[in-house]
Short mmCIF file of C-alpha atoms and ligand atoms in Angstrom, two decimals:
data_model
loop_
_atom_site.label_atom_id
_atom_site.label_comp_id
_atom_site.label_asym_id
_atom_site.label_seq_id
_atom_site.Cartn_x
_atom_site.Cartn_y
_atom_site.Cartn_z
CA MET A 1 -217.16 16.42 288.48
CA LEU A 2 -214.49 18.67 289.03
CA ASN A 3 -212.53 15.67 287.81
CA ILE A 4 -208.68 17.23 290.07
CA PRO A 5 -206.69 14.09 290.63
CA ASP A 6 -205.01 14.02 294.53
CA SER A 7 -202.12 15.11 295.44
CA LYS A 8 -199.11 14.65 297.63
CA ASN A 9 -198.91 18.51 297.80
CA PRO A 10 -201.65 20.62 299.74
CA ARG A 11 -204.89 21.94 297.75
CA VAL A 12 -205.27 25.92 297.23
CA VAL A 13 -208.51 26.44 295.74
CA ILE A 14 -208.85 29.98 294.84
CA ILE A 15 -212.56 31.00 294.03
CA GLY A 16 -212.51 33.86 291.81
CA GLY A 17 -209.97 35.02 288.76
CA GLY A 18 -210.23 38.82 289.43
CA PHE A 19 -206.86 40.74 290.56
CA ALA A 20 -206.81 38.95 293.74
CA GLY A 21 -207.21 35.81 292.69
CA VAL A 22 -205.31 35.74 289.77
CA SER A 23 -202.03 37.88 291.39
CA LEU A 24 -202.44 34.62 293.87
CA ALA A 25 -202.49 32.44 291.72
CA GLN A 26 -199.36 33.90 289.49
CA LYS A 27 -196.61 33.66 292.65
CA LEU A 28 -198.37 30.12 293.71
CA LYS A 29 -196.75 29.32 290.25
CA ASN A 30 -194.52 26.11 290.62
CA LYS A 31 -194.29 26.06 294.30
CA ASN A 32 -195.23 22.85 296.62
CA PHE A 33 -198.96 23.68 295.99
CA GLN A 34 -201.44 22.17 294.09
CA VAL A 35 -203.74 25.08 292.76
CA VAL A 36 -207.39 24.94 291.38
CA LEU A 37 -208.58 28.34 290.31
CA LEU A 38 -212.53 28.05 289.74
CA ASP A 39 -214.39 31.08 288.55
CA LYS A 40 -217.71 31.16 287.00
CA HIS A 41 -216.37 32.85 283.87
CA ASN A 42 -213.37 31.51 282.02
CA TYR A 43 -211.29 35.00 281.54
CA HIS A 44 -210.50 37.62 284.11
CA ASN A 45 -212.54 41.07 283.72
CA PHE A 46 -210.24 44.35 283.43
CA GLN A 47 -212.53 46.44 285.40
CA PRO A 48 -211.14 49.52 284.98
CA LEU A 49 -211.79 49.77 281.04
CA MET A 50 -214.73 48.68 280.99
CA TYR A 51 -216.69 52.24 280.68
CA GLN A 52 -214.69 51.94 277.70
CA VAL A 53 -216.67 48.42 276.20
CA ALA A 54 -219.71 50.46 277.04
CA THR A 55 -219.20 53.57 275.30
CA GLY A 56 -217.72 51.60 272.52
CA GLY A 57 -214.23 52.72 272.41
CA LEU A 58 -213.28 48.89 272.97
CA GLU A 59 -214.06 45.65 271.79
CA SER A 60 -215.10 42.62 274.75
CA GLY A 61 -211.89 40.54 274.05
CA ALA A 62 -209.54 43.25 274.69
CA ILE A 63 -210.00 43.77 278.07
CA ALA A 64 -210.81 39.85 279.11
CA TYR A 65 -207.85 37.36 278.90
CA PRO A 66 -209.23 33.77 279.56
CA LEU A 67 -207.72 32.18 282.94
CA ARG A 68 -206.70 29.23 281.63
CA LYS A 69 -204.11 30.43 279.78
CA ILE A 70 -202.99 31.74 283.34
CA VAL A 71 -202.27 28.64 284.32
CA GLN A 72 -201.93 26.57 281.87
CA ASP A 73 -197.69 26.33 281.49
CA TYR A 74 -198.00 25.38 286.06
CA LYS A 75 -196.48 22.64 287.04
CA GLU A 76 -199.95 21.77 289.12
CA ALA A 77 -202.84 23.91 288.72
CA PHE A 78 -206.19 22.99 287.47
CA PHE A 79 -208.62 25.85 286.56
CA ARG A 80 -212.99 24.84 286.52
CA MET A 81 -215.48 27.18 285.25
CA ALA A 82 -217.63 26.93 287.55
CA LEU A 83 -219.90 28.93 290.69
CA VAL A 84 -219.23 28.39 293.28
CA GLU A 85 -222.31 27.81 296.06
CA LYS A 86 -221.43 27.67 299.67
CA LEU A 87 -218.42 26.71 301.61
CA ASP A 88 -218.89 23.50 304.59
CA THR A 89 -216.39 24.47 306.24
CA ASP A 90 -217.30 21.21 308.72
CA ASN A 91 -216.05 18.69 306.25
CA LYS A 92 -213.93 21.21 304.44
CA LYS A 93 -215.42 21.08 301.51
CA ILE A 94 -216.57 23.68 298.04
CA ILE A 95 -220.05 22.63 297.03
CA THR A 96 -219.94 24.35 292.81
CA ASP A 97 -222.62 24.25 290.65
CA ILE A 98 -220.32 21.24 288.47
CA GLY A 99 -219.41 19.34 291.91
CA THR A 100 -217.65 19.45 295.70
CA ILE A 101 -213.73 19.69 295.95
CA TYR A 102 -211.72 19.43 299.09
CA TYR A 103 -209.41 21.58 300.25
CA ASP A 104 -206.68 22.46 302.24
CA TYR A 105 -206.53 26.07 302.23
CA VAL A 106 -209.59 27.88 300.11
CA VAL A 107 -208.91 32.00 299.79
CA ILE A 108 -212.28 33.42 298.47
CA ALA A 109 -211.70 35.81 296.17
CA THR A 110 -215.02 37.22 294.69
CA GLY A 111 -214.92 40.43 294.29
CA SER A 112 -217.72 42.93 295.06
CA THR A 113 -221.25 43.46 293.69
CA ASN A 114 -223.54 46.37 293.01
CA ASN A 115 -225.43 48.06 296.41
CA TYR A 116 -228.77 49.33 295.48
CA PHE A 117 -229.40 49.78 299.73
CA GLY A 118 -232.20 47.89 298.94
CA ASN A 119 -234.60 49.78 296.62
CA THR A 120 -236.07 47.08 294.27
CA GLN A 121 -237.56 49.34 291.97
CA ILE A 122 -234.06 50.89 291.06
CA GLU A 123 -232.61 47.32 290.98
CA LYS A 124 -234.93 46.67 288.51
CA ASN A 125 -234.68 49.32 286.44
CA SER A 126 -230.98 50.38 286.01
CA MET A 127 -228.18 49.71 284.18
CA VAL A 128 -224.69 48.88 286.43
CA MET A 129 -221.91 47.60 284.54
CA LYS A 130 -219.63 45.33 286.97
CA THR A 131 -219.65 42.81 283.93
CA ILE A 132 -218.24 42.34 280.36
CA PRO A 133 -221.77 41.31 279.37
CA GLU A 134 -223.48 43.95 281.61
CA ALA A 135 -221.78 46.28 280.00
CA LEU A 136 -222.59 45.00 276.16
CA ASN A 137 -225.86 45.83 277.24
CA LEU A 138 -224.78 49.18 278.60
CA ARG A 139 -224.01 49.95 275.15
CA SER A 140 -226.62 48.11 273.34
CA LEU A 141 -228.81 50.23 275.06
CA ILE A 142 -227.37 53.36 273.80
CA LEU A 143 -226.72 52.95 270.82
CA GLU A 144 -230.94 51.63 270.85
CA ASN A 145 -231.88 54.62 272.31
CA PHE A 146 -230.76 56.61 269.96
CA GLU A 147 -232.03 54.57 267.08
CA LEU A 148 -236.02 54.86 269.13
CA ALA A 149 -235.26 58.14 268.90
CA LEU A 150 -235.02 58.36 265.23
CA GLN A 151 -238.30 56.45 265.11
CA THR A 152 -240.28 58.20 267.05
CA ASN A 153 -242.45 61.45 267.02
CA ASP A 154 -243.04 61.79 270.57
CA LEU A 155 -240.62 64.66 271.57
CA GLN A 156 -240.83 64.07 275.06
CA LEU A 157 -240.28 60.01 274.42
CA ARG A 158 -237.31 61.57 272.39
CA LYS A 159 -235.91 63.68 274.57
CA ALA A 160 -235.90 60.93 277.58
CA LEU A 161 -234.34 58.32 275.58
CA MET A 162 -231.69 61.60 274.87
CA ASN A 163 -231.42 61.44 278.38
CA PHE A 164 -228.09 59.01 280.25
CA VAL A 165 -228.55 59.52 284.32
CA ILE A 166 -225.54 58.40 285.82
CA VAL A 167 -225.92 58.00 289.59
CA GLY A 168 -222.57 58.11 291.59
CA ALA A 169 -219.54 59.97 290.56
CA GLY A 170 -216.61 58.37 291.67
CA PRO A 171 -214.56 56.76 288.88
CA THR A 172 -216.78 55.11 286.76
CA GLY A 173 -219.63 57.26 286.75
CA VAL A 174 -216.52 60.19 285.98
CA GLU A 175 -215.15 57.93 283.12
CA LEU A 176 -218.62 57.67 282.08
CA ALA A 177 -219.73 60.42 281.92
CA GLY A 178 -216.64 62.16 279.94
CA ALA A 179 -217.03 59.15 277.90
CA LEU A 180 -220.37 60.05 276.83
CA ALA A 181 -219.80 63.54 276.61
CA GLU A 182 -217.22 62.97 273.47
CA MET A 183 -219.79 60.53 272.07
CA LYS A 184 -222.51 63.39 271.93
CA ASN A 185 -219.33 65.69 271.12
CA ALA A 186 -217.82 63.34 267.97
CA VAL A 187 -219.56 60.74 267.31
CA PHE A 188 -223.49 61.18 267.54
CA PRO A 189 -223.51 64.49 265.52
CA LYS A 190 -222.18 62.18 262.73
CA ASP A 191 -224.02 58.90 263.30
CA TYR A 192 -227.57 60.67 263.16
CA PRO A 193 -226.88 63.86 261.19
CA ASP A 194 -231.49 63.78 261.21
CA LEU A 195 -231.77 64.33 265.13
CA ASP A 196 -230.94 67.14 267.40
CA ILE A 197 -227.87 66.29 269.41
CA SER A 198 -227.51 68.89 271.58
CA GLN A 199 -230.73 67.25 273.24
CA MET A 200 -228.81 64.95 274.04
CA GLU A 201 -228.19 65.37 278.30
CA ILE A 202 -225.56 63.47 280.45
CA ASN A 203 -226.64 63.73 284.35
CA LEU A 204 -224.69 62.44 286.31
CA VAL A 205 -225.61 62.99 290.50
CA GLN A 206 -223.57 62.61 293.17
CA GLY A 207 -224.93 62.43 296.50
CA SER A 208 -222.14 63.99 298.60
CA GLU A 209 -220.48 67.54 298.00
CA ASN A 210 -217.74 66.44 295.55
CA ILE A 211 -216.92 64.48 292.63
CA LEU A 212 -214.36 61.90 292.87
CA ASP A 213 -214.85 62.26 296.60
CA ALA A 214 -212.33 59.59 297.44
CA MET A 215 -209.75 61.53 296.14
CA SER A 216 -207.78 64.54 296.80
CA ARG A 217 -210.15 68.34 296.46
CA LYS A 218 -207.73 69.88 293.72
CA SER A 219 -208.55 66.33 291.23
CA SER A 220 -211.72 66.42 292.16
CA LYS A 221 -212.46 70.37 291.22
CA ALA A 222 -210.34 69.86 288.21
CA ALA A 223 -212.78 67.09 287.60
CA GLU A 224 -215.63 68.56 287.66
CA LYS A 225 -214.41 72.07 285.01
CA PHE A 226 -213.28 68.85 282.50
CA LEU A 227 -216.87 67.33 283.03
CA LYS A 228 -218.71 70.77 282.68
CA ASN A 229 -216.73 71.82 279.98
CA LEU A 230 -217.73 68.66 277.79
CA GLY A 231 -221.37 69.72 278.72
CA VAL A 232 -222.50 66.98 281.65
CA LYS A 233 -224.52 68.55 283.71
CA ILE A 234 -223.31 67.42 287.51
CA HIS A 235 -226.08 67.55 290.86
CA LEU A 236 -224.16 67.30 294.09
CA LYS A 237 -225.46 67.19 297.19
CA THR A 238 -228.11 64.47 295.50
CA ILE A 239 -230.06 61.29 296.19
CA VAL A 240 -232.18 59.54 293.96
CA THR A 241 -235.11 57.85 295.75
CA ASN A 242 -236.83 56.17 292.74
CA TYR A 243 -236.72 55.30 289.47
CA ASP A 244 -239.56 53.40 287.38
CA GLY A 245 -238.17 52.80 284.34
CA ASN A 246 -238.99 56.05 283.01
CA LYS A 247 -237.52 58.80 285.90
CA VAL A 248 -235.88 59.35 288.03
CA GLU A 249 -236.76 61.54 291.30
CA THR A 250 -234.39 62.37 294.09
CA LYS A 251 -234.74 63.43 297.81
CA ASN A 252 -234.39 67.06 296.93
CA GLY A 253 -237.50 67.23 294.59
CA LEU A 254 -235.41 67.22 290.74
CA VAL A 255 -236.86 64.82 288.17
CA PHE A 256 -235.30 63.11 285.36
CA GLU A 257 -237.08 61.77 282.59
CA THR A 258 -235.28 59.42 281.12
CA GLN A 259 -234.91 55.47 279.42
CA ALA A 260 -231.55 54.82 281.07
CA LEU A 261 -230.52 54.96 284.41
CA ILE A 262 -226.76 54.09 285.13
CA TRP A 263 -226.20 53.00 288.89
CA SER A 264 -222.53 53.78 289.81
CA ALA A 265 -223.40 54.54 293.73
CA GLY A 266 -222.36 51.96 295.64
CA VAL A 267 -220.95 48.04 296.06
CA LYS A 268 -220.56 45.49 298.32
CA GLY A 269 -218.69 42.87 299.48
CA ALA A 270 -220.33 39.54 297.34
CA PRO A 271 -219.29 36.87 299.68
CA VAL A 272 -219.89 33.10 299.32
CA SER A 273 -222.41 31.21 301.71
CA GLY A 274 -221.24 29.21 304.51
CA ILE A 275 -219.44 31.59 306.61
CA ASP A 276 -222.29 34.77 307.25
CA THR A 277 -221.16 34.95 310.34
CA THR A 278 -218.45 37.14 310.15
CA LEU A 279 -219.37 39.60 307.57
CA ASP A 280 -219.07 43.69 308.03
CA ARG A 281 -221.82 45.99 306.88
CA ALA A 282 -220.88 46.33 303.72
CA SER A 283 -220.80 42.80 303.50
CA ARG A 284 -217.29 42.07 303.27
CA ILE A 285 -215.48 39.40 305.26
CA LYS A 286 -213.82 40.23 308.22
CA VAL A 287 -210.26 39.10 308.26
CA ASN A 288 -207.30 39.78 310.42
CA GLU A 289 -204.25 41.21 309.36
CA PHE A 290 -203.24 38.04 307.62
CA ASN A 291 -206.22 38.00 305.32
CA GLN A 292 -207.57 34.98 307.22
CA VAL A 293 -211.40 35.12 307.69
CA GLU A 294 -211.88 35.62 311.35
CA GLY A 295 -212.17 32.39 313.49
CA PHE A 296 -210.48 29.98 311.07
CA THR A 297 -206.93 29.50 309.94
CA ASP A 298 -206.93 27.35 306.93
CA ILE A 299 -209.48 30.26 305.06
CA PHE A 300 -208.51 33.51 303.73
CA ALA A 301 -210.46 36.28 301.73
CA ILE A 302 -208.78 38.73 299.71
CA GLY A 303 -209.23 41.90 297.15
CA ASP A 304 -212.87 43.50 297.42
CA VAL A 305 -214.82 40.87 298.99
CA ALA A 306 -212.59 40.80 302.52
CA ALA A 307 -212.99 44.24 305.10
CA MET A 308 -209.56 44.09 306.54
CA TYR A 309 -210.36 46.79 309.99
CA GLY A 310 -207.73 48.66 310.68
CA GLU A 311 -206.04 51.94 312.31
CA LYS A 312 -206.16 53.91 308.65
CA TYR A 313 -208.92 51.97 307.12
CA GLN A 314 -211.27 52.00 309.64
CA TYR A 315 -213.67 49.85 307.60
CA GLY A 316 -211.30 47.82 305.16
CA HIS A 317 -208.72 48.77 302.72
CA PRO A 318 -210.76 50.65 299.53
CA MET A 319 -212.57 48.43 297.33
CA MET A 320 -209.99 48.91 294.46
CA ALA A 321 -207.32 46.55 291.83
CA GLN A 322 -204.26 47.64 293.74
CA PRO A 323 -204.98 45.91 297.69
CA ALA A 324 -206.73 43.33 295.43
CA ILE A 325 -203.32 42.94 293.89
CA GLN A 326 -200.99 43.09 297.23
CA GLN A 327 -203.23 41.19 299.16
CA GLY A 328 -203.03 37.99 296.67
CA ALA A 329 -199.39 38.62 296.28
CA LEU A 330 -198.94 38.61 300.47
CA LEU A 331 -201.12 35.17 300.89
CA ALA A 332 -198.70 33.53 298.69
CA GLU A 333 -195.87 34.12 300.38
CA ASN A 334 -198.00 33.87 303.65
CA LEU A 335 -199.07 30.46 302.88
CA GLU A 336 -195.54 28.96 301.92
CA ARG A 337 -194.68 30.48 305.50
CA LEU A 338 -197.65 28.07 306.75
CA GLU A 339 -196.76 25.05 305.74
CA LYS A 340 -192.96 25.46 306.77
CA LYS A 341 -194.60 26.45 310.08
CA GLN A 342 -192.88 30.17 310.28
CA SER A 343 -195.16 33.18 311.31
CA LEU A 344 -196.95 35.24 308.61
CA LYS A 345 -196.56 38.38 307.46
CA LYS A 346 -199.06 41.26 308.28
CA PHE A 347 -200.11 42.61 305.46
CA VAL A 348 -199.92 46.45 305.06
CA TYR A 349 -201.62 48.83 301.84
CA ASN A 350 -199.05 50.28 299.83
CA ASP A 351 -201.26 53.10 298.58
CA LYS A 352 -199.25 54.06 295.26
CA GLY A 353 -202.19 56.50 294.72
CA SER A 354 -205.60 56.69 292.15
CA MET A 355 -206.72 57.94 288.71
CA ALA A 356 -209.71 58.80 286.81
CA THR A 357 -209.64 60.35 282.95
CA ILE A 358 -212.08 62.42 281.95
CA GLY A 359 -212.45 62.27 278.01
CA ARG A 360 -209.17 62.83 275.80
CA ASN A 361 -206.11 64.94 277.22
CA LYS A 362 -207.92 64.92 280.02
CA ALA A 363 -207.14 63.30 283.11
CA VAL A 364 -206.40 63.32 287.44
CA VAL A 365 -203.82 61.56 289.98
CA ASP A 366 -203.22 61.48 292.75
CA LEU A 367 -200.00 60.06 293.87
CA PRO A 368 -199.37 60.18 297.57
CA LYS A 369 -197.34 63.30 297.84
CA LEU A 370 -198.48 65.46 294.41
CA HIS A 371 -201.67 66.00 292.29
CA PHE A 372 -201.94 66.37 288.87
CA ASN A 373 -203.96 67.02 286.05
CA GLY A 374 -204.72 67.61 282.45
CA VAL A 375 -202.45 66.46 279.43
CA PHE A 376 -199.59 65.13 280.96
CA ALA A 377 -201.94 63.26 284.23
CA TRP A 378 -203.96 61.86 281.03
CA PHE A 379 -200.20 60.01 279.58
CA VAL A 380 -199.89 58.74 282.79
CA TRP A 381 -203.02 57.23 283.03
CA MET A 382 -203.12 55.85 279.89
CA PHE A 383 -199.65 54.12 280.11
CA VAL A 384 -200.11 52.89 284.11
CA HIS A 385 -203.95 51.34 282.52
CA LEU A 386 -201.78 49.52 279.03
CA PHE A 387 -199.11 48.85 282.11
CA SER A 388 -201.88 46.93 284.69
CA LEU A 389 -203.30 44.70 281.02
CA ILE A 390 -202.45 40.62 281.52
CA GLY A 391 -201.65 39.89 277.87
CA PHE A 392 -199.14 41.39 275.04
CA LYS A 393 -202.58 40.92 272.58
CA ASN A 394 -204.28 42.79 275.16
CA LYS A 395 -202.51 45.65 275.83
CA SER A 396 -201.85 46.36 272.07
CA LEU A 397 -205.07 45.70 271.13
CA VAL A 398 -206.31 48.78 273.86
CA PHE A 399 -203.62 50.42 272.16
CA TRP A 400 -204.32 49.90 268.81
CA SER A 401 -207.85 50.81 269.58
CA TRP A 402 -207.35 54.29 271.11
CA VAL A 403 -204.57 55.55 269.09
CA TYR A 404 -207.52 54.54 266.13
CA ASN A 405 -210.36 56.65 268.16
CA TYR A 406 -207.43 59.39 269.18
CA PHE A 407 -206.50 60.44 265.53
CA VAL A 408 -210.25 59.74 263.67
CA PHE A 409 -212.25 60.78 266.53
CA ASP A 410 -214.03 57.88 266.05
CA ARG A 411 -215.71 54.67 268.55
CA GLU A 412 -215.00 52.05 266.56
CA SER A 413 -217.06 49.46 268.62
CA ARG A 414 -220.15 51.04 268.34
CA VAL A 415 -221.93 48.16 267.33
CA ILE A 416 -225.04 46.34 268.42
CA ILE A 417 -223.65 42.86 268.61
CA ARG A 418 -226.03 41.49 270.84
CA PRO A 419 -229.50 43.72 271.72
CA PHE A 420 -231.14 44.84 274.80
CA ARG A 421 -233.75 43.20 275.49
CA LYS A 422 -236.37 44.95 278.55
CA ASN A 423 -239.37 46.14 277.82
CA ARG A 424 -237.78 49.65 279.12
CA ILE A 425 -240.44 52.23 277.90
CA ASN A 426 -243.30 51.79 280.22
CA ASN A 427 -245.82 54.18 278.87
C1 LIG B 501 -216.50 49.53 286.21
C2 LIG B 501 -215.14 49.57 287.17
C3 LIG B 501 -214.85 50.18 286.94
C4 LIG B 501 -213.69 50.24 287.96
N1 LIG B 501 -212.05 50.92 288.02
C5 LIG B 501 -211.10 50.74 288.89
C6 LIG B 501 -210.23 51.89 288.65
O1 LIG B 501 -209.85 52.70 288.00
N2 LIG B 501 -209.00 51.30 289.28
C7 LIG B 501 -209.71 50.57 290.46
O2 LIG B 501 -208.60 50.35 291.27
N3 LIG B 501 -210.34 50.04 290.52
C8 LIG B 501 -211.55 49.98 289.99
N4 LIG B 501 -212.71 49.11 290.07
C9 LIG B 501 -212.24 48.58 291.35
C10 LIG B 501 -211.91 47.69 291.02
O3 LIG B 501 -212.27 46.57 289.13
C11 LIG B 501 -212.03 45.62 292.27
O4 LIG B 501 -211.53 46.45 293.31
C12 LIG B 501 -211.17 44.51 291.56
O5 LIG B 501 -211.84 43.57 290.61
C13 LIG B 501 -211.13 43.68 292.60
O6 LIG B 501 -210.69 42.24 292.67
P1 LIG B 501 -211.45 40.95 293.49
O7 LIG B 501 -209.98 40.23 292.32
O8 LIG B 501 -210.94 41.93 295.17
O9 LIG B 501 -212.83 41.07 292.68
P2 LIG B 501 -213.22 40.95 290.89
O10 LIG B 501 -211.60 41.35 290.15
O11 LIG B 501 -214.42 41.39 290.89
O12 LIG B 501 -212.95 39.45 290.82
C14 LIG B 501 -213.63 38.58 291.76
C15 LIG B 501 -214.08 36.82 290.31
O13 LIG B 501 -214.75 36.03 290.76
C16 LIG B 501 -215.83 35.54 290.67
N5 LIG B 501 -217.13 34.81 291.58
C17 LIG B 501 -217.89 35.62 291.56
N6 LIG B 501 -218.16 34.78 292.97
C18 LIG B 501 -218.31 33.72 292.47
C19 LIG B 501 -218.88 32.79 292.50
N7 LIG B 501 -219.56 32.21 293.76
N8 LIG B 501 -217.90 31.48 291.98
C20 LIG B 501 -217.50 32.11 290.96
N9 LIG B 501 -216.94 32.71 290.79
C21 LIG B 501 -217.04 33.89 291.33
C22 LIG B 501 -216.27 36.83 289.67
O14 LIG B 501 -216.79 35.79 288.82
C23 LIG B 501 -214.60 37.59 289.31
O15 LIG B 501 -213.96 36.97 288.35
C24 LIG B 501 -213.49 49.54 288.66
C25 LIG B 501 -214.37 48.34 288.93
C26 LIG B 501 -215.79 48.39 287.64
C27 LIG B 501 -216.55 47.08 288.22
#
C-alpha cells in the first residue's frame, strides 16, 4: 500500500528521482500541489561520476543522495520506494509493486537503459555502468580479475584477465578508459608488484570515425591524444559484433581475448508500460513542446525518456543531465499555469556545453562558442561536477577524495565489498 492521504490540492505523481524528476520536485516545493515522488531506489544517483566509483576513486555514498531528504521539508510531499509497473491511463491509475495510486497529473521521468541493439550474447556477458550496483560490480570485476591473474599460470588467460575492452567512446567510455589507464600507471604496479602490469591493456572500441562524437572535432582529437599518451589503444570505425565471455569479435575482423568487456555503446529510453503507442525508435516517449505525452494533457515525460522532436533536435534532445534538469524546471512552471488555465510555455533547450575528463590534469570542454582542453579544462570539469552534486556532504566527500587521490596518486576505494559473482571464465 502506498498510503498517501487525499488532498484538496491536485496530485502530481513523479515517476523517477533522477535529474529530471528531482528538478521538477524541487521546483514544486510548497506550491499548491500534492507531490508524490516514486523511485525503485531510495536515492538519487549522480551518474556522471559513476566511472570513479567503478575505478575505486570514490565511494558509492559520495554520488548517491537520499530522495527522502529532498522532499522532507516540503509542505505536502511524499516519497515512496516503488517500482512502477504500469500506467492505466483510462482510470488515471499507476500500478506499482507496492500498490496502486491515482493521479491528477503524472510525470514519467524514468530515464534510460542500456541498448545492446538486440545482441543477447553481449547483453549476457558484458558489464555496464548505469546504476550504482552495476558500477560496484564493475569495480569488483576489475579487482577480481587482477587477483585471478596472480593465481593462474596460464599466460593466455592472465593476459585476458588484464585486458579491458570498452565499447563506445562517448564521455562514459572515454572517462572510464582514462581512469583505468591511471590505475595501470599509478596504482596496480604498487598493488601487484609480482605481476607484469605492462601486459594490462585498455582497448577503446568506437564504431564511428571519432571518439566523443557529439563534441567538437578539436575536443575529440585532443581527447584521443590524451588517451594515447596514457597508453589506451583506440580502435575507430570498429563495430563489435559478439562477445561470448572470452572473446570479442568485430566486423572488421579484430579479435580481443578478454575477461572484461564494458558496454557503453548505446542507451534507449526506459518508459513504463501502458503508453507503448507513443514510443519512438529509441524507445523514448514522444512529447510535444510542453513535454505532454502525445494524445494526453495530464501525462508528461521529461529527461532521457522523452523525445521532443524539433527543428534543431531532429531526434530529440541529447540524453544528458542538462535537458533533463531544464525540462523538469519548466514543467513545474507549466503545471502551475495549467491549474491557472494559462497558456503553457514551450521548452527551449539552453545548451550550456559539454565536457569530459581523461585523467588527472586533462579534460576537454566545449562551450557554445569556445573549445578548450588541458589543465584549465580539468579545473572547469571538476568545478562543474562538484557544483552539480546535490548536498553538502556529497560535495565535500567528493572534494576530499579528489584532493587525496591527487596528492597521493591513489584510489582509496579499490576494495571488493561485494564480490561480483559471474561465471565468466568459460573454459
Ligand atoms: C555512466 C554515465 C555517465 C554519464 N555522464 C554524463 C555527463 O558527464 N554529463 C551529462 O550531462 N550526462 C551524463 N550522463 C547522462 C545523464 O546521467 C542522464 O542524461 C540523466 O541522468 C537523465 O536524467 P533522467 O532524470 O532523465 O534519468 P535518470 O537520472 O536516469 O533517472 C531515472 C530515475 O528513474 C528511476 N526509475 C526508472 N524506472 C523506474 C520504474 N519503473 N519505477 C520507479 N523508478 C524508476 C530510476 O531508478 C532513476 O532514479 C551519464 C550517464 C551515465 C550512465
